[in-house]
CSV table of C-alpha atoms in Angstrom, one decimal:
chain,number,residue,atom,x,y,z
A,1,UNK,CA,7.6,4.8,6.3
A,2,UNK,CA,6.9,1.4,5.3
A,3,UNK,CA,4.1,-1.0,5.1
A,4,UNK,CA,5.1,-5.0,5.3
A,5,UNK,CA,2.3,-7.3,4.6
A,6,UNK,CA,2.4,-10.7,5.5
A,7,UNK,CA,0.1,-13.9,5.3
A,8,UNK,CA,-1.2,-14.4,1.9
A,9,UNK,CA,-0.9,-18.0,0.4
A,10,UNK,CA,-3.0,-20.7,-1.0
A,11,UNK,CA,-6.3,-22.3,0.4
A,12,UNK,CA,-8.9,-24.6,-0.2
A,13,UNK,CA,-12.5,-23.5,-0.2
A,14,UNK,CA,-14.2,-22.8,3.2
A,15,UNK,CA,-10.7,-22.6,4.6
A,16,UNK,CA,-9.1,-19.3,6.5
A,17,UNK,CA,-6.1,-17.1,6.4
A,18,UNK,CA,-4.8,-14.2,8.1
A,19,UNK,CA,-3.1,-11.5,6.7
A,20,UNK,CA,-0.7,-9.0,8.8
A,21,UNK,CA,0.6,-6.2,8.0
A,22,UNK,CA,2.8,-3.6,10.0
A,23,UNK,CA,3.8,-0.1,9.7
A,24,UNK,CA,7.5,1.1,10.4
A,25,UNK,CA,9.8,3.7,10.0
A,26,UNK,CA,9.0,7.9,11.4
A,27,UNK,CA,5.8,7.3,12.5
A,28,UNK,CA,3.8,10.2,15.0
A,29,UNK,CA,0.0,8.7,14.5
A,30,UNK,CA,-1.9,6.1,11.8
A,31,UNK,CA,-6.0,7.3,11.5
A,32,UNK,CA,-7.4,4.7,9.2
A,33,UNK,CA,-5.7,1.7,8.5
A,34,UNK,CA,-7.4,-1.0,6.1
A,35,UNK,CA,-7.2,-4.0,3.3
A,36,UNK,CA,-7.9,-3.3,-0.7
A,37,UNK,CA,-7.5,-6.3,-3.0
A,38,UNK,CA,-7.3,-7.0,-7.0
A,39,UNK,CA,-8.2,-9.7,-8.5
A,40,UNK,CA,-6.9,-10.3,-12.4
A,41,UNK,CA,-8.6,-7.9,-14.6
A,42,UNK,CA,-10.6,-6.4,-12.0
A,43,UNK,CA,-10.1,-2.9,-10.7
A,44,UNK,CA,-9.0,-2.4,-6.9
A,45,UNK,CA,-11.5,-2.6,-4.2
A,46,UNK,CA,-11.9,-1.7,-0.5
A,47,UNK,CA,-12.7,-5.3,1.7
A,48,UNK,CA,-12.4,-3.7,4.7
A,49,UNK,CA,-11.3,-0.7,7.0
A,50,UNK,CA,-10.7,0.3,10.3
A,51,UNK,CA,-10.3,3.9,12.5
A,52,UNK,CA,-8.3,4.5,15.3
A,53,UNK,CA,-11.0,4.6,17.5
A,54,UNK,CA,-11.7,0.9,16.4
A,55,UNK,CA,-15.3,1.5,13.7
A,56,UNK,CA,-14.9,-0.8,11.0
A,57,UNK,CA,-16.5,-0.8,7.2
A,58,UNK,CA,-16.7,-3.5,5.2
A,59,UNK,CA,-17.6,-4.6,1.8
A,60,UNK,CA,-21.0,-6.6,1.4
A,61,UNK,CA,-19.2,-9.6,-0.2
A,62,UNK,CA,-17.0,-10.2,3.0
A,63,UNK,CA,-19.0,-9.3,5.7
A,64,UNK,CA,-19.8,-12.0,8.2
A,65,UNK,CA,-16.3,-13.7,7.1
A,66,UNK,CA,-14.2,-11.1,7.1
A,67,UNK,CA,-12.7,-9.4,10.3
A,68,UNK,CA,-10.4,-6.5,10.7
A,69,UNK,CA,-8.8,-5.5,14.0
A,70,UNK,CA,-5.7,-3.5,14.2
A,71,UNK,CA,-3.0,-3.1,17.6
A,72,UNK,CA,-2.3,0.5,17.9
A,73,UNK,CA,0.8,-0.3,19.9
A,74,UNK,CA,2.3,-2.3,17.4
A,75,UNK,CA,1.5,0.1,14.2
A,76,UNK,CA,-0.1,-3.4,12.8
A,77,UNK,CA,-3.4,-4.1,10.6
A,78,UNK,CA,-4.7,-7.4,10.6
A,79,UNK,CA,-7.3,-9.5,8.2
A,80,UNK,CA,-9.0,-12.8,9.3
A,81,UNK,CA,-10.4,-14.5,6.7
A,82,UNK,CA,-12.7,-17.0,7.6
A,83,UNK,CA,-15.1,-18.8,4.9
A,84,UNK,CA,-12.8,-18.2,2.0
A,85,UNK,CA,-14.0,-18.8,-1.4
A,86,UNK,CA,-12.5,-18.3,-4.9
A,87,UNK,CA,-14.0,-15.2,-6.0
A,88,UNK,CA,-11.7,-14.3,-2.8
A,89,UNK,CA,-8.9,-15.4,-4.7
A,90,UNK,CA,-6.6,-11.4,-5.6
A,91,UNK,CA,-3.4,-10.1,-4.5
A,92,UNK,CA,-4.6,-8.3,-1.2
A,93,UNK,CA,-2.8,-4.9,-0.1
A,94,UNK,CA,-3.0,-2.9,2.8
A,95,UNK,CA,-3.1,0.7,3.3
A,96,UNK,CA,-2.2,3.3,6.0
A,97,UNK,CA,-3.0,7.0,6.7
A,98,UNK,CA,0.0,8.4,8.3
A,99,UNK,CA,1.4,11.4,10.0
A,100,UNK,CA,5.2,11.4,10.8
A,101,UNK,CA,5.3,14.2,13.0
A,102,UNK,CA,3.2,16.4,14.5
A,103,UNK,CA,3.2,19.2,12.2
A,104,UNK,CA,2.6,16.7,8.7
A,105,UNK,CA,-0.4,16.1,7.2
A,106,UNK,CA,-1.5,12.3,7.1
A,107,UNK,CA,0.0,10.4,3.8
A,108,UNK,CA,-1.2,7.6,2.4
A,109,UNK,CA,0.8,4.5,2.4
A,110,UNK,CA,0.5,1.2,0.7
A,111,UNK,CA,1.7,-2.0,1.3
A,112,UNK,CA,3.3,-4.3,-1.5
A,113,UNK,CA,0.2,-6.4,-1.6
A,114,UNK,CA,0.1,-10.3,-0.8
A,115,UNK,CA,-1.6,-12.7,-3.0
A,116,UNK,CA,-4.4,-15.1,-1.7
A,117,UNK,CA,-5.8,-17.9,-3.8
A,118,UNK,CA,-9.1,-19.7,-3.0
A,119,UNK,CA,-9.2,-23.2,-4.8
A,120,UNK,CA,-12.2,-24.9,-5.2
């Protein structure tokens, strides 16, 4: 199983991005599905997560900018980033919790993170 992200790059302040990121490989069912980031010194933190059901969670520094939305058929997490600013500015990674058959407990899988810089 692997976990592609896609969509970082470099913005200006009040600017947006969105970051993609999709699952592949032996793959029976993904439960929660979600974005993490690091910034430089800083330890890894949750922006925002989703169910299969659809509930999302987010971290109080995003919320009203942030939205996460996910398409079950295509195994693939998505982050809109709306209102960026540069204390949004880490290498953002995506992570997956993932049965690959019906017998297997659920994994969890990382992505190989994307990096996002906010200029001011």
């Amino acid at each position: 199983v692997q976990l592609q992200a896609s969509g970082g790059g470099l913005v200006q302040a009040g600017g947006s991005l969105r970051l993609s990121c999709a699952a592949s490989g032996s793959i029976f069912s993904i439960n929660d599905m979600g974005w993490y980031r690091q910034a430089p010194g800083k330890q890894r933190e949750l922006v925002a997560a989703i169910t299969s059901g659809g509930s999302t969670n987010y971290a109080d520094s995003v919320k009203g900018r942030f939205t996460i939305s996910r398409d079950n058929a295509k195994n693939t997490v998505y982050l809109q980033m709306n209102s960026l600013k540069p204390e949004d500015t880490a290498v953002y990674y995506c992570n997956a919790d993932i049965a690959r058959n019906y017998y297997s407990e659920t994994l969890d899988y990382w992505g190989q993170g994307t990096l996002v810089t906010v200029s001011s």
